[in-house]
Amino acid sequence: MRIRLIAVGTRMPDWVEQGYNEYAKRLPRDCSVELVELPLAVRSKNSDIARAMEKEGEAMMAAFGKGDTVIALDVKGKPWSTEQLAEQMAGWKMSGNNYSLLIGGPDGLAPACLAQATIRWSLSPLTLPHPLVRILLIEQLYRATTILQNHPYHK
C-alpha cells in the first residue's frame, strides 16, 4: 500500500516541513507516504477563482496514480475518529490498493477532484490553514498506525 498526499501549495514555512517530516519518519516501512506538492494557481484581485481551482484540479488529477483510490479532504466530508481512521487503514492495507489523499488550495478542491473521489473525509468542521492540514494529516496517519500496532502513543 502506498499513500500519496497531493497538496496544493509549495514553499511551506520551515515549521511545516519539520512537523511533517517528524511524523513521516515515524511511520512504519509498510506504510509508505509520499508528499506531492503542486503549485498554487495564480490569484489576483481580479482573477477568476473558479479557473484557478480548475487548474489546480487538473494538476491534482494528473498527480494521482492510475487505479488509486482517491480520498478528498473536504469540510463537507464524513468525519472519522482516530480509531475509525485506523479501521480504514487496516482495510486499505488488506485491499492492496494505493491511495491518493487530496488537500486543496485556499479555495478548496476543484469540483472535478471531488467527483473523482471515492471518499470525502472531513478532518474538522473548522476551517484549517492548509499548511497545518499537512501536519495534522500525517500525525493522524501515524497515530492510526500506532493503534494498529497496539502501541500506547494514541492514548
Coordinates of C-alpha atoms in Angstrom, one line a residue:
M1 CA 0.0 0.0 0.0
R2 CA 1.2 3.5 -0.9
I3 CA -0.4 6.6 0.3
R4 CA 0.2 9.8 -1.7
L5 CA -0.7 13.1 -0.2
I6 CA -1.4 15.5 -3.0
A7 CA -1.4 19.1 -1.7
V8 CA -1.7 22.4 -3.4
G9 CA 1.0 24.8 -2.2
T10 CA 4.7 24.8 -2.3
R11 CA 7.4 26.6 -0.3
M12 CA 6.0 25.9 3.1
P13 CA 7.5 27.5 6.2
D14 CA 10.2 25.5 8.0
W15 CA 7.9 24.7 10.9
V16 CA 5.5 22.9 8.4
E17 CA 8.3 20.9 6.8
Q18 CA 9.8 20.0 10.2
G19 CA 6.4 18.9 11.6
Y20 CA 5.5 16.9 8.6
N21 CA 8.9 15.2 8.4
E22 CA 8.9 14.3 12.1
Y23 CA 5.7 12.2 11.7
A24 CA 6.6 10.9 8.3
K25 CA 9.8 9.4 9.6
R26 CA 8.0 7.6 12.4
L27 CA 5.7 5.7 10.0
P28 CA 6.4 2.0 9.7
R29 CA 8.0 0.8 6.5
D30 CA 4.8 -0.9 5.3
C31 CA 3.0 2.4 5.3
S32 CA 4.7 4.4 2.5
V33 CA 3.6 8.0 2.4
E34 CA 4.7 10.3 -0.5
L35 CA 4.0 14.1 -0.4
V36 CA 3.3 15.6 -3.8
E37 CA 3.3 19.4 -3.7
L38 CA 1.6 21.3 -6.6
P39 CA 1.9 25.0 -7.3
L40 CA -0.9 27.3 -6.3
A41 CA -2.6 28.7 -9.3
V42 CA -2.0 32.5 -9.7
R43 CA -4.6 34.6 -7.9
S44 CA -5.0 38.3 -8.0
K45 CA -7.6 40.9 -7.2
N46 CA -9.4 40.3 -10.5
S47 CA -8.6 36.7 -11.1
D48 CA -11.2 34.0 -11.9
I49 CA -11.2 31.8 -8.7
A50 CA -13.1 29.0 -10.5
R51 CA -10.5 28.9 -13.2
A52 CA -7.6 28.9 -10.7
M53 CA -9.3 25.9 -8.9
E54 CA -9.8 24.2 -12.2
K55 CA -6.1 24.5 -13.0
E56 CA -5.2 23.1 -9.6
G57 CA -7.6 20.3 -10.1
E58 CA -6.1 19.3 -13.4
A59 CA -2.7 19.2 -11.8
M60 CA -4.1 17.0 -8.9
M61 CA -5.8 14.6 -11.3
A62 CA -2.5 14.2 -13.2
A63 CA -0.7 13.5 -10.0
F64 CA -2.6 10.6 -8.6
G65 CA -1.7 7.1 -9.8
K66 CA -3.8 5.2 -12.2
G67 CA -6.1 3.0 -10.2
D68 CA -5.5 4.8 -7.0
T69 CA -8.4 5.2 -4.6
V70 CA -9.0 8.9 -4.3
I71 CA -9.9 10.5 -1.0
A72 CA -10.8 14.2 -0.9
L73 CA -10.2 16.1 2.3
D74 CA -13.4 18.2 2.3
V75 CA -15.1 20.1 5.1
K76 CA -18.4 18.6 3.9
G77 CA -17.0 15.1 4.1
K78 CA -17.6 12.4 6.7
P79 CA -15.7 12.9 9.9
W80 CA -13.7 9.9 11.3
S81 CA -12.3 9.4 14.8
T82 CA -8.7 8.3 15.0
E83 CA -9.9 4.8 15.7
Q84 CA -12.1 4.9 12.6
L85 CA -9.1 6.1 10.6
A86 CA -7.2 3.1 12.0
E87 CA -10.0 0.8 10.8
Q88 CA -9.9 2.4 7.4
M89 CA -6.2 2.0 7.2
A90 CA -6.4 -1.7 8.2
G91 CA -8.9 -2.1 5.3
W92 CA -6.6 -0.2 3.0
K93 CA -3.7 -2.5 3.8
M94 CA -5.8 -5.6 3.1
S95 CA -7.1 -4.2 -0.2
G96 CA -3.6 -3.9 -1.7
N97 CA -4.7 -0.7 -3.4
N98 CA -2.8 2.6 -3.4
Y99 CA -4.5 5.8 -2.1
S100 CA -4.3 9.4 -3.0
L101 CA -5.4 11.9 -0.4
L102 CA -6.2 15.4 -1.8
I103 CA -5.6 18.6 0.0
G104 CA -6.9 21.6 -1.9
G105 CA -5.8 25.2 -2.0
P106 CA -7.2 28.2 -0.3
D107 CA -10.5 27.9 -2.1
G108 CA -10.8 24.1 -1.7
L109 CA -10.8 21.3 -4.2
A110 CA -11.9 21.6 -7.8
P111 CA -15.3 20.0 -8.5
A112 CA -13.6 17.6 -10.9
C113 CA -11.4 16.3 -8.0
L114 CA -14.5 15.9 -5.7
A115 CA -16.2 14.0 -8.5
Q116 CA -13.2 11.6 -8.8
A117 CA -13.1 10.9 -5.0
T118 CA -14.4 7.6 -3.8
I119 CA -14.4 9.0 -0.2
R120 CA -14.8 12.6 1.2
W121 CA -13.2 12.9 4.6
S122 CA -13.5 15.9 6.9
L123 CA -10.7 16.4 9.4
S124 CA -12.8 19.0 11.2
P125 CA -15.8 21.4 10.7
L126 CA -13.3 24.2 11.4
T127 CA -11.6 26.0 8.5
L128 CA -7.9 24.9 8.9
P129 CA -4.9 26.6 7.3
H130 CA -3.7 24.3 4.5
P131 CA -0.1 24.1 5.8
L132 CA -1.4 22.9 9.2
V133 CA -3.6 20.3 7.5
R134 CA -0.4 18.5 6.2
I135 CA 0.9 18.2 9.7
L136 CA -2.4 17.2 11.2
L137 CA -3.0 14.6 8.5
I138 CA 0.5 12.9 8.7
E139 CA 0.2 12.9 12.5
Q140 CA -3.2 11.2 12.3
L141 CA -1.9 8.6 9.8
Y142 CA 1.0 7.9 12.3
R143 CA -1.4 7.7 15.2
A144 CA -3.7 5.3 13.4
T145 CA -0.7 3.0 12.6
T146 CA 0.2 3.0 16.3
I147 CA -3.3 1.8 17.1
L148 CA -3.0 -1.0 14.6
Q149 CA 0.3 -2.0 16.3
N150 CA -1.1 -1.7 19.8
H151 CA 1.3 1.0 20.7
P152 CA 0.3 3.3 23.5
Y153 CA 1.0 6.6 21.6
H154 CA -2.6 7.1 20.6
K155 CA -3.9 7.4 24.2

